mmCIF file of the C-alpha atoms, coordinates in Angstrom:
data_MODEL
# 
_entry.id   MODEL 
# 
loop_
_atom_site.group_PDB 
_atom_site.id 
_atom_site.type_symbol 
_atom_site.label_atom_id 
_atom_site.label_alt_id 
_atom_site.label_comp_id 
_atom_site.label_asym_id 
_atom_site.label_entity_id 
_atom_site.label_seq_id 
_atom_site.pdbx_PDB_ins_code 
_atom_site.Cartn_x 
_atom_site.Cartn_y 
_atom_site.Cartn_z 
_atom_site.occupancy 
_atom_site.B_iso_or_equiv 
_atom_site.pdbx_formal_charge 
_atom_site.auth_seq_id 
_atom_site.auth_comp_id 
_atom_site.auth_asym_id 
_atom_site.auth_atom_id 
_atom_site.pdbx_PDB_model_num 
ATOM 1   C CA . MET A 1 1   ? 14.327  -5.368  -5.461  1.00 0.00 ? 1   MET A CA 1 
ATOM 2   C CA . THR A 1 2   ? 12.761  -3.390  -2.641  1.00 0.00 ? 2   THR A CA 1 
ATOM 3   C CA . ILE A 1 3   ? 9.018   -2.840  -3.127  1.00 0.00 ? 3   ILE A CA 1 
ATOM 4   C CA . LEU A 1 4   ? 7.539   0.612   -3.745  1.00 0.00 ? 4   LEU A CA 1 
ATOM 5   C CA . TYR A 1 5   ? 3.859   0.444   -2.834  1.00 0.00 ? 5   TYR A CA 1 
ATOM 6   C CA . LEU A 1 6   ? 1.395   3.278   -3.409  1.00 0.00 ? 6   LEU A CA 1 
ATOM 7   C CA . VAL A 1 7   ? -1.587  3.694   -1.089  1.00 0.00 ? 7   VAL A CA 1 
ATOM 8   C CA . THR A 1 8   ? -4.068  6.120   -2.584  1.00 0.00 ? 8   THR A CA 1 
ATOM 9   C CA . GLU A 1 9   ? -5.767  9.056   -0.891  1.00 0.00 ? 9   GLU A CA 1 
ATOM 10  C CA . ARG A 1 10  ? -8.465  11.063  -2.645  1.00 0.00 ? 10  ARG A CA 1 
ATOM 11  C CA . TYR A 1 11  ? -7.935  14.422  -0.928  1.00 0.00 ? 11  TYR A CA 1 
ATOM 12  C CA . ASP A 1 12  ? -10.212 16.778  -2.900  1.00 0.00 ? 12  ASP A CA 1 
ATOM 13  C CA . TYR A 1 13  ? -9.015  15.719  -6.339  1.00 0.00 ? 13  TYR A CA 1 
ATOM 14  C CA . PRO A 1 14  ? -11.404 15.361  -9.247  1.00 0.00 ? 14  PRO A CA 1 
ATOM 15  C CA . VAL A 1 15  ? -11.631 11.732  -10.376 1.00 0.00 ? 15  VAL A CA 1 
ATOM 16  C CA . ASP A 1 16  ? -9.675  12.376  -13.573 1.00 0.00 ? 16  ASP A CA 1 
ATOM 17  C CA . LYS A 1 17  ? -6.741  13.919  -11.687 1.00 0.00 ? 17  LYS A CA 1 
ATOM 18  C CA . PHE A 1 18  ? -6.785  11.118  -9.134  1.00 0.00 ? 18  PHE A CA 1 
ATOM 19  C CA . LEU A 1 19  ? -6.650  8.475   -11.861 1.00 0.00 ? 19  LEU A CA 1 
ATOM 20  C CA . ASN A 1 20  ? -3.944  10.379  -13.743 1.00 0.00 ? 20  ASN A CA 1 
ATOM 21  C CA . ILE A 1 21  ? -1.743  10.280  -10.636 1.00 0.00 ? 21  ILE A CA 1 
ATOM 22  C CA . ILE A 1 22  ? -2.211  6.508   -10.417 1.00 0.00 ? 22  ILE A CA 1 
ATOM 23  C CA . GLU A 1 23  ? -1.384  6.087   -14.077 1.00 0.00 ? 23  GLU A CA 1 
ATOM 24  C CA . GLU A 1 24  ? 1.758   8.201   -13.941 1.00 0.00 ? 24  GLU A CA 1 
ATOM 25  C CA . ALA A 1 25  ? 2.926   6.339   -10.852 1.00 0.00 ? 25  ALA A CA 1 
ATOM 26  C CA . CYS A 1 26  ? 2.311   2.978   -12.541 1.00 0.00 ? 26  CYS A CA 1 
ATOM 27  C CA . ARG A 1 27  ? 4.110   4.115   -15.658 1.00 0.00 ? 27  ARG A CA 1 
ATOM 28  C CA . THR A 1 28  ? 7.186   5.298   -13.784 1.00 0.00 ? 28  THR A CA 1 
ATOM 29  C CA . GLY A 1 29  ? 7.986   2.489   -11.413 1.00 0.00 ? 29  GLY A CA 1 
ATOM 30  C CA . ILE A 1 30  ? 5.695   1.574   -8.524  1.00 0.00 ? 30  ILE A CA 1 
ATOM 31  C CA . ASP A 1 31  ? 5.098   -2.106  -7.813  1.00 0.00 ? 31  ASP A CA 1 
ATOM 32  C CA . TYR A 1 32  ? 1.614   -2.145  -6.240  1.00 0.00 ? 32  TYR A CA 1 
ATOM 33  C CA . VAL A 1 33  ? -1.385  0.153   -5.917  1.00 0.00 ? 33  VAL A CA 1 
ATOM 34  C CA . GLN A 1 34  ? -3.678  -0.085  -2.915  1.00 0.00 ? 34  GLN A CA 1 
ATOM 35  C CA . LEU A 1 35  ? -6.997  1.631   -3.541  1.00 0.00 ? 35  LEU A CA 1 
ATOM 36  C CA . ARG A 1 36  ? -8.196  3.014   -0.230  1.00 0.00 ? 36  ARG A CA 1 
ATOM 37  C CA . GLU A 1 37  ? -11.572 4.754   -0.066  1.00 0.00 ? 37  GLU A CA 1 
ATOM 38  C CA . LYS A 1 38  ? -12.623 5.321   3.520   1.00 0.00 ? 38  LYS A CA 1 
ATOM 39  C CA . ASP A 1 39  ? -15.512 7.672   2.779   1.00 0.00 ? 39  ASP A CA 1 
ATOM 40  C CA . SER A 1 40  ? -16.969 6.533   -0.566  1.00 0.00 ? 40  SER A CA 1 
ATOM 41  C CA . ASP A 1 41  ? -20.270 4.720   -0.802  1.00 0.00 ? 41  ASP A CA 1 
ATOM 42  C CA . THR A 1 42  ? -20.224 1.302   -2.409  1.00 0.00 ? 42  THR A CA 1 
ATOM 43  C CA . GLY A 1 43  ? -21.399 2.372   -5.849  1.00 0.00 ? 43  GLY A CA 1 
ATOM 44  C CA . ALA A 1 44  ? -18.850 5.162   -6.140  1.00 0.00 ? 44  ALA A CA 1 
ATOM 45  C CA . PHE A 1 45  ? -16.048 2.942   -4.859  1.00 0.00 ? 45  PHE A CA 1 
ATOM 46  C CA . TYR A 1 46  ? -16.973 0.246   -7.368  1.00 0.00 ? 46  TYR A CA 1 
ATOM 47  C CA . GLN A 1 47  ? -16.931 2.648   -10.313 1.00 0.00 ? 47  GLN A CA 1 
ATOM 48  C CA . LEU A 1 48  ? -13.618 4.140   -9.220  1.00 0.00 ? 48  LEU A CA 1 
ATOM 49  C CA . ALA A 1 49  ? -12.119 0.693   -8.690  1.00 0.00 ? 49  ALA A CA 1 
ATOM 50  C CA . LEU A 1 50  ? -13.101 -0.372  -12.210 1.00 0.00 ? 50  LEU A CA 1 
ATOM 51  C CA . LYS A 1 51  ? -11.295 2.637   -13.652 1.00 0.00 ? 51  LYS A CA 1 
ATOM 52  C CA . ALA A 1 52  ? -8.253  2.104   -11.457 1.00 0.00 ? 52  ALA A CA 1 
ATOM 53  C CA . LYS A 1 53  ? -8.146  -1.593  -12.428 1.00 0.00 ? 53  LYS A CA 1 
ATOM 54  C CA . ALA A 1 54  ? -8.074  -0.686  -16.119 1.00 0.00 ? 54  ALA A CA 1 
ATOM 55  C CA . ILE A 1 55  ? -4.997  1.443   -15.462 1.00 0.00 ? 55  ILE A CA 1 
ATOM 56  C CA . THR A 1 56  ? -3.130  -1.013  -13.267 1.00 0.00 ? 56  THR A CA 1 
ATOM 57  C CA . THR A 1 57  ? -3.839  -3.880  -15.660 1.00 0.00 ? 57  THR A CA 1 
ATOM 58  C CA . LYS A 1 58  ? -2.389  -1.814  -18.514 1.00 0.00 ? 58  LYS A CA 1 
ATOM 59  C CA . TYR A 1 59  ? 0.915   -1.549  -16.631 1.00 0.00 ? 59  TYR A CA 1 
ATOM 60  C CA . ALA A 1 60  ? 0.810   -5.026  -15.040 1.00 0.00 ? 60  ALA A CA 1 
ATOM 61  C CA . VAL A 1 61  ? 0.727   -3.521  -11.539 1.00 0.00 ? 61  VAL A CA 1 
ATOM 62  C CA . PRO A 1 62  ? -1.310  -5.532  -9.016  1.00 0.00 ? 62  PRO A CA 1 
ATOM 63  C CA . LEU A 1 63  ? -4.297  -3.659  -7.587  1.00 0.00 ? 63  LEU A CA 1 
ATOM 64  C CA . ILE A 1 64  ? -4.990  -4.231  -3.897  1.00 0.00 ? 64  ILE A CA 1 
ATOM 65  C CA . ILE A 1 65  ? -8.326  -3.134  -2.442  1.00 0.00 ? 65  ILE A CA 1 
ATOM 66  C CA . ASN A 1 66  ? -8.278  -1.825  1.102   1.00 0.00 ? 66  ASN A CA 1 
ATOM 67  C CA . ASP A 1 67  ? -10.810 -3.339  3.543   1.00 0.00 ? 67  ASP A CA 1 
ATOM 68  C CA . ARG A 1 68  ? -13.618 -4.017  1.093   1.00 0.00 ? 68  ARG A CA 1 
ATOM 69  C CA . LEU A 1 69  ? -13.870 -7.649  0.056   1.00 0.00 ? 69  LEU A CA 1 
ATOM 70  C CA . ASP A 1 70  ? -17.066 -6.939  -1.902  1.00 0.00 ? 70  ASP A CA 1 
ATOM 71  C CA . ILE A 1 71  ? -15.263 -4.426  -4.131  1.00 0.00 ? 71  ILE A CA 1 
ATOM 72  C CA . ALA A 1 72  ? -12.253 -6.711  -4.548  1.00 0.00 ? 72  ALA A CA 1 
ATOM 73  C CA . LEU A 1 73  ? -14.564 -9.513  -5.651  1.00 0.00 ? 73  LEU A CA 1 
ATOM 74  C CA . ALA A 1 74  ? -16.636 -7.296  -7.932  1.00 0.00 ? 74  ALA A CA 1 
ATOM 75  C CA . ILE A 1 75  ? -13.666 -6.088  -9.982  1.00 0.00 ? 75  ILE A CA 1 
ATOM 76  C CA . ASP A 1 76  ? -11.521 -9.235  -9.596  1.00 0.00 ? 76  ASP A CA 1 
ATOM 77  C CA . ALA A 1 77  ? -8.674  -7.305  -7.978  1.00 0.00 ? 77  ALA A CA 1 
ATOM 78  C CA . GLU A 1 78  ? -5.346  -9.001  -7.454  1.00 0.00 ? 78  GLU A CA 1 
ATOM 79  C CA . GLY A 1 79  ? -5.486  -8.611  -3.721  1.00 0.00 ? 79  GLY A CA 1 
ATOM 80  C CA . LEU A 1 80  ? -7.059  -7.363  -0.512  1.00 0.00 ? 80  LEU A CA 1 
ATOM 81  C CA . HIS A 1 81  ? -5.554  -5.477  2.420   1.00 0.00 ? 81  HIS A CA 1 
ATOM 82  C CA . LEU A 1 82  ? -7.108  -5.973  5.847   1.00 0.00 ? 82  LEU A CA 1 
ATOM 83  C CA . GLY A 1 83  ? -6.776  -4.084  9.098   1.00 0.00 ? 83  GLY A CA 1 
ATOM 84  C CA . GLN A 1 84  ? -7.044  -5.606  12.558  1.00 0.00 ? 84  GLN A CA 1 
ATOM 85  C CA . SER A 1 85  ? -10.745 -4.735  12.805  1.00 0.00 ? 85  SER A CA 1 
ATOM 86  C CA . ASP A 1 86  ? -11.700 -5.931  9.320   1.00 0.00 ? 86  ASP A CA 1 
ATOM 87  C CA . LEU A 1 87  ? -13.004 -9.296  8.098   1.00 0.00 ? 87  LEU A CA 1 
ATOM 88  C CA . PRO A 1 88  ? -10.826 -12.148 9.412   1.00 0.00 ? 88  PRO A CA 1 
ATOM 89  C CA . LEU A 1 89  ? -8.116  -13.105 6.939   1.00 0.00 ? 89  LEU A CA 1 
ATOM 90  C CA . GLN A 1 90  ? -9.098  -16.769 6.770   1.00 0.00 ? 90  GLN A CA 1 
ATOM 91  C CA . LYS A 1 91  ? -12.712 -15.894 5.934   1.00 0.00 ? 91  LYS A CA 1 
ATOM 92  C CA . ALA A 1 92  ? -11.527 -13.498 3.224   1.00 0.00 ? 92  ALA A CA 1 
ATOM 93  C CA . GLN A 1 93  ? -9.358  -16.261 1.748   1.00 0.00 ? 93  GLN A CA 1 
ATOM 94  C CA . GLU A 1 94  ? -12.311 -18.632 1.787   1.00 0.00 ? 94  GLU A CA 1 
ATOM 95  C CA . LEU A 1 95  ? -14.460 -16.159 -0.163  1.00 0.00 ? 95  LEU A CA 1 
ATOM 96  C CA . PHE A 1 96  ? -11.876 -14.472 -2.389  1.00 0.00 ? 96  PHE A CA 1 
ATOM 97  C CA . GLY A 1 97  ? -9.555  -17.379 -3.199  1.00 0.00 ? 97  GLY A CA 1 
ATOM 98  C CA . ALA A 1 98  ? -6.238  -18.789 -2.075  1.00 0.00 ? 98  ALA A CA 1 
ATOM 99  C CA . ASP A 1 99  ? -4.404  -17.434 -5.119  1.00 0.00 ? 99  ASP A CA 1 
ATOM 100 C CA . LYS A 1 100 ? -4.953  -13.777 -4.237  1.00 0.00 ? 100 LYS A CA 1 
ATOM 101 C CA . ILE A 1 101 ? -2.549  -11.367 -2.515  1.00 0.00 ? 101 ILE A CA 1 
ATOM 102 C CA . TYR A 1 102 ? -3.411  -10.698 1.126   1.00 0.00 ? 102 TYR A CA 1 
ATOM 103 C CA . GLY A 1 103 ? -1.926  -7.861  3.124   1.00 0.00 ? 103 GLY A CA 1 
ATOM 104 C CA . VAL A 1 104 ? -2.543  -7.337  6.819   1.00 0.00 ? 104 VAL A CA 1 
ATOM 105 C CA . SER A 1 105 ? -1.811  -4.279  8.949   1.00 0.00 ? 105 SER A CA 1 
ATOM 106 C CA . ALA A 1 106 ? 0.308   -5.239  11.942  1.00 0.00 ? 106 ALA A CA 1 
ATOM 107 C CA . LYS A 1 107 ? 1.904   -2.941  14.488  1.00 0.00 ? 107 LYS A CA 1 
ATOM 108 C CA . THR A 1 108 ? 2.856   -5.506  17.113  1.00 0.00 ? 108 THR A CA 1 
ATOM 109 C CA . ILE A 1 109 ? 4.878   -8.699  16.990  1.00 0.00 ? 109 ILE A CA 1 
ATOM 110 C CA . GLN A 1 110 ? 1.837   -10.751 17.989  1.00 0.00 ? 110 GLN A CA 1 
ATOM 111 C CA . GLN A 1 111 ? -0.322  -9.260  15.253  1.00 0.00 ? 111 GLN A CA 1 
ATOM 112 C CA . ALA A 1 112 ? 2.446   -9.955  12.751  1.00 0.00 ? 112 ALA A CA 1 
ATOM 113 C CA . LYS A 1 113 ? 2.879   -13.567 13.835  1.00 0.00 ? 113 LYS A CA 1 
ATOM 114 C CA . ASP A 1 114 ? -0.875  -14.180 13.793  1.00 0.00 ? 114 ASP A CA 1 
ATOM 115 C CA . ALA A 1 115 ? -1.172  -12.758 10.279  1.00 0.00 ? 115 ALA A CA 1 
ATOM 116 C CA . GLU A 1 116 ? 1.677   -14.936 9.046   1.00 0.00 ? 116 GLU A CA 1 
ATOM 117 C CA . THR A 1 117 ? 0.138   -18.031 10.651  1.00 0.00 ? 117 THR A CA 1 
ATOM 118 C CA . ASN A 1 118 ? -3.203  -17.271 9.010   1.00 0.00 ? 118 ASN A CA 1 
ATOM 119 C CA . GLY A 1 119 ? -1.689  -16.982 5.556   1.00 0.00 ? 119 GLY A CA 1 
ATOM 120 C CA . ALA A 1 120 ? -0.956  -13.298 4.921   1.00 0.00 ? 120 ALA A CA 1 
ATOM 121 C CA . THR A 1 121 ? 1.158   -12.588 1.842   1.00 0.00 ? 121 THR A CA 1 
ATOM 122 C CA . TYR A 1 122 ? 2.738   -9.491  3.345   1.00 0.00 ? 122 TYR A CA 1 
ATOM 123 C CA . LEU A 1 123 ? 2.414   -7.113  6.296   1.00 0.00 ? 123 LEU A CA 1 
ATOM 124 C CA . GLY A 1 124 ? 1.975   -3.374  6.363   1.00 0.00 ? 124 GLY A CA 1 
ATOM 125 C CA . SER A 1 125 ? 3.602   -2.107  9.550   1.00 0.00 ? 125 SER A CA 1 
ATOM 126 C CA . GLY A 1 126 ? 3.534   1.409   10.972  1.00 0.00 ? 126 GLY A CA 1 
ATOM 127 C CA . ALA A 1 127 ? 3.166   4.185   11.342  1.00 0.00 ? 127 ALA A CA 1 
ATOM 128 C CA . ILE A 1 128 ? 6.946   4.468   11.385  1.00 0.00 ? 128 ILE A CA 1 
ATOM 129 C CA . PHE A 1 129 ? 6.972   8.239   11.784  1.00 0.00 ? 129 PHE A CA 1 
ATOM 130 C CA . PRO A 1 130 ? 4.164   10.641  12.751  1.00 0.00 ? 130 PRO A CA 1 
ATOM 131 C CA . THR A 1 131 ? 1.672   11.119  9.918   1.00 0.00 ? 131 THR A CA 1 
ATOM 132 C CA . GLN A 1 132 ? -1.751  12.623  9.324   1.00 0.00 ? 132 GLN A CA 1 
ATOM 133 C CA . THR A 1 133 ? -2.906  9.475   7.514   1.00 0.00 ? 133 THR A CA 1 
ATOM 134 C CA . LYS A 1 134 ? -2.293  7.172   10.483  1.00 0.00 ? 134 LYS A CA 1 
ATOM 135 C CA . ALA A 1 135 ? -3.289  8.824   13.742  1.00 0.00 ? 135 ALA A CA 1 
ATOM 136 C CA . SER A 1 136 ? -2.024  6.068   16.053  1.00 0.00 ? 136 SER A CA 1 
ATOM 137 C CA . THR A 1 137 ? 1.250   6.225   17.971  1.00 0.00 ? 137 THR A CA 1 
ATOM 138 C CA . PRO A 1 138 ? 4.221   5.453   15.680  1.00 0.00 ? 138 PRO A CA 1 
ATOM 139 C CA . ILE A 1 139 ? 6.005   2.148   16.191  1.00 0.00 ? 139 ILE A CA 1 
ATOM 140 C CA . GLY A 1 140 ? 9.296   3.688   15.132  1.00 0.00 ? 140 GLY A CA 1 
ATOM 141 C CA . ILE A 1 141 ? 12.304  2.061   13.535  1.00 0.00 ? 141 ILE A CA 1 
ATOM 142 C CA . ASP A 1 142 ? 12.846  -0.291  16.495  1.00 0.00 ? 142 ASP A CA 1 
ATOM 143 C CA . GLY A 1 143 ? 9.253   -1.501  16.292  1.00 0.00 ? 143 GLY A CA 1 
ATOM 144 C CA . LEU A 1 144 ? 9.611   -2.138  12.570  1.00 0.00 ? 144 LEU A CA 1 
ATOM 145 C CA . THR A 1 145 ? 12.844  -4.074  13.073  1.00 0.00 ? 145 THR A CA 1 
ATOM 146 C CA . ALA A 1 146 ? 11.263  -6.222  15.777  1.00 0.00 ? 146 ALA A CA 1 
ATOM 147 C CA . ILE A 1 147 ? 8.418   -7.168  13.433  1.00 0.00 ? 147 ILE A CA 1 
ATOM 148 C CA . THR A 1 148 ? 10.668  -7.984  10.468  1.00 0.00 ? 148 THR A CA 1 
ATOM 149 C CA . GLN A 1 149 ? 12.740  -10.234 12.716  1.00 0.00 ? 149 GLN A CA 1 
ATOM 150 C CA . ALA A 1 150 ? 9.664   -12.014 14.053  1.00 0.00 ? 150 ALA A CA 1 
ATOM 151 C CA . VAL A 1 151 ? 8.211   -13.159 10.707  1.00 0.00 ? 151 VAL A CA 1 
ATOM 152 C CA . SER A 1 152 ? 9.434   -14.583 7.422   1.00 0.00 ? 152 SER A CA 1 
ATOM 153 C CA . ILE A 1 153 ? 6.877   -12.925 5.114   1.00 0.00 ? 153 ILE A CA 1 
ATOM 154 C CA . PRO A 1 154 ? 7.620   -9.513  3.538   1.00 0.00 ? 154 PRO A CA 1 
ATOM 155 C CA . VAL A 1 155 ? 7.082   -6.458  5.737   1.00 0.00 ? 155 VAL A CA 1 
ATOM 156 C CA . LEU A 1 156 ? 6.286   -3.091  4.177   1.00 0.00 ? 156 LEU A CA 1 
ATOM 157 C CA . ALA A 1 157 ? 6.888   0.010   6.260   1.00 0.00 ? 157 ALA A CA 1 
ATOM 158 C CA . ILE A 1 158 ? 4.210   2.715   6.167   1.00 0.00 ? 158 ILE A CA 1 
ATOM 159 C CA . GLY A 1 159 ? 3.544   6.015   7.850   1.00 0.00 ? 159 GLY A CA 1 
ATOM 160 C CA . GLY A 1 160 ? 5.359   9.302   7.501   1.00 0.00 ? 160 GLY A CA 1 
ATOM 161 C CA . LEU A 1 161 ? 7.813   7.973   4.941   1.00 0.00 ? 161 LEU A CA 1 
ATOM 162 C CA . ASN A 1 162 ? 9.318   10.323  2.386   1.00 0.00 ? 162 ASN A CA 1 
ATOM 163 C CA . SER A 1 163 ? 12.419  10.849  0.322   1.00 0.00 ? 163 SER A CA 1 
ATOM 164 C CA . SER A 1 164 ? 14.146  12.631  3.206   1.00 0.00 ? 164 SER A CA 1 
ATOM 165 C CA . ASN A 1 165 ? 13.866  9.831   5.762   1.00 0.00 ? 165 ASN A CA 1 
ATOM 166 C CA . ILE A 1 166 ? 13.538  6.408   4.147   1.00 0.00 ? 166 ILE A CA 1 
ATOM 167 C CA . LEU A 1 167 ? 17.285  5.771   4.197   1.00 0.00 ? 167 LEU A CA 1 
ATOM 168 C CA . ARG A 1 168 ? 16.979  5.742   7.978   1.00 0.00 ? 168 ARG A CA 1 
ATOM 169 C CA . LEU A 1 169 ? 15.238  2.376   7.563   1.00 0.00 ? 169 LEU A CA 1 
ATOM 170 C CA . LYS A 1 170 ? 18.326  0.713   6.115   1.00 0.00 ? 170 LYS A CA 1 
ATOM 171 C CA . GLY A 1 171 ? 19.130  -2.450  8.017   1.00 0.00 ? 171 GLY A CA 1 
ATOM 172 C CA . THR A 1 172 ? 15.636  -2.997  9.394   1.00 0.00 ? 172 THR A CA 1 
ATOM 173 C CA . GLY A 1 173 ? 14.965  -6.005  7.183   1.00 0.00 ? 173 GLY A CA 1 
ATOM 174 C CA . LEU A 1 174 ? 11.963  -4.449  5.442   1.00 0.00 ? 174 LEU A CA 1 
ATOM 175 C CA . ALA A 1 175 ? 10.811  -5.674  2.046   1.00 0.00 ? 175 ALA A CA 1 
ATOM 176 C CA . GLY A 1 176 ? 9.667   -2.240  0.901   1.00 0.00 ? 176 GLY A CA 1 
ATOM 177 C CA . ILE A 1 177 ? 7.859   0.967   1.720   1.00 0.00 ? 177 ILE A CA 1 
ATOM 178 C CA . ALA A 1 178 ? 4.284   2.120   1.306   1.00 0.00 ? 178 ALA A CA 1 
ATOM 179 C CA . VAL A 1 179 ? 3.693   5.822   0.704   1.00 0.00 ? 179 VAL A CA 1 
ATOM 180 C CA . VAL A 1 180 ? 0.597   7.972   0.436   1.00 0.00 ? 180 VAL A CA 1 
ATOM 181 C CA . SER A 1 181 ? 1.033   11.747  0.265   1.00 0.00 ? 181 SER A CA 1 
ATOM 182 C CA . GLU A 1 182 ? 4.651   11.510  -0.883  1.00 0.00 ? 182 GLU A CA 1 
ATOM 183 C CA . ILE A 1 183 ? 3.356   10.432  -4.298  1.00 0.00 ? 183 ILE A CA 1 
ATOM 184 C CA . MET A 1 184 ? -0.297  11.490  -4.233  1.00 0.00 ? 184 MET A CA 1 
ATOM 185 C CA . GLN A 1 185 ? 0.634   15.109  -3.471  1.00 0.00 ? 185 GLN A CA 1 
ATOM 186 C CA . ALA A 1 186 ? 3.887   15.305  -5.404  1.00 0.00 ? 186 ALA A CA 1 
ATOM 187 C CA . GLU A 1 187 ? 4.263   18.198  -7.833  1.00 0.00 ? 187 GLU A CA 1 
ATOM 188 C CA . ASN A 1 188 ? 6.095   15.900  -10.253 1.00 0.00 ? 188 ASN A CA 1 
ATOM 189 C CA . ILE A 1 189 ? 4.975   12.273  -9.917  1.00 0.00 ? 189 ILE A CA 1 
ATOM 190 C CA . THR A 1 190 ? 7.595   10.841  -12.264 1.00 0.00 ? 190 THR A CA 1 
ATOM 191 C CA . GLU A 1 191 ? 10.448  12.630  -10.565 1.00 0.00 ? 191 GLU A CA 1 
ATOM 192 C CA . LYS A 1 192 ? 9.207   11.610  -7.119  1.00 0.00 ? 192 LYS A CA 1 
ATOM 193 C CA . VAL A 1 193 ? 8.790   7.926   -8.002  1.00 0.00 ? 193 VAL A CA 1 
ATOM 194 C CA . GLN A 1 194 ? 12.225  7.809   -9.594  1.00 0.00 ? 194 GLN A CA 1 
ATOM 195 C CA . ARG A 1 195 ? 13.803  9.473   -6.555  1.00 0.00 ? 195 ARG A CA 1 
ATOM 196 C CA . LEU A 1 196 ? 12.152  7.017   -4.185  1.00 0.00 ? 196 LEU A CA 1 
ATOM 197 C CA . ARG A 1 197 ? 13.207  4.106   -6.379  1.00 0.00 ? 197 ARG A CA 1 
ATOM 198 C CA . ASN A 1 198 ? 16.806  5.344   -6.412  1.00 0.00 ? 198 ASN A CA 1 
ATOM 199 C CA . GLN A 1 199 ? 16.819  5.619   -2.634  1.00 0.00 ? 199 GLN A CA 1 
ATOM 200 C CA . LEU A 1 200 ? 15.410  2.127   -2.251  1.00 0.00 ? 200 LEU A CA 1 
ATOM 201 C CA . GLU A 1 201 ? 18.191  0.841   -4.462  1.00 0.00 ? 201 GLU A CA 1 
ATOM 202 C CA . GLU A 1 202 ? 20.705  2.701   -2.294  1.00 0.00 ? 202 GLU A CA 1 
ATOM 203 C CA . MET A 1 203 ? 19.158  1.074   0.768   1.00 0.00 ? 203 MET A CA 1 
ATOM 204 C CA . GLU A 1 204 ? 19.876  -2.366  -0.665  1.00 0.00 ? 204 GLU A CA 1 
ATOM 205 C CA . GLN A 1 205 ? 23.589  -1.685  -1.027  1.00 0.00 ? 205 GLN A CA 1 
# 
């Protein structure tokens, strides 16, 4: 089954609304939640992560913390996602444990191969299409395909993905997609998750 991975974005939502979106997404069919808080201070991030963990545990959805090993450790998250400028993967494994899930952002073949060699569980590769969340130059479908062919670990596509374009990724060898605004800003979370899931199933055929 192709993975549907939610990366959170706070926008200007009240905490209750933000958590309700996560819960509805977990209830209706996502496989992972990555909690990403670029602008929160440590105390606020910790409190939010505790609340998010209670929700994801309820639905048996692994919670991945973006960047912040201290938060991942503090709430005993299932995993940690690291960018190229974050703590080295091997040091994170040493501190957090070998049994955890480790994602690494990789937009080049070399970055992907290095992450695999160092023990990454999966890669997040993109942006595939232009997006406000990822300001860097998109790698495109060809870049994604090159990365999936270069490594044996799962590759998740991210960046500008939505229900109108994900079928364009058929045949790239991806293991799944990661979305942000497509779910976080959806008018109907349940309907959106189900539509994405249906399209991922179509992609497998």
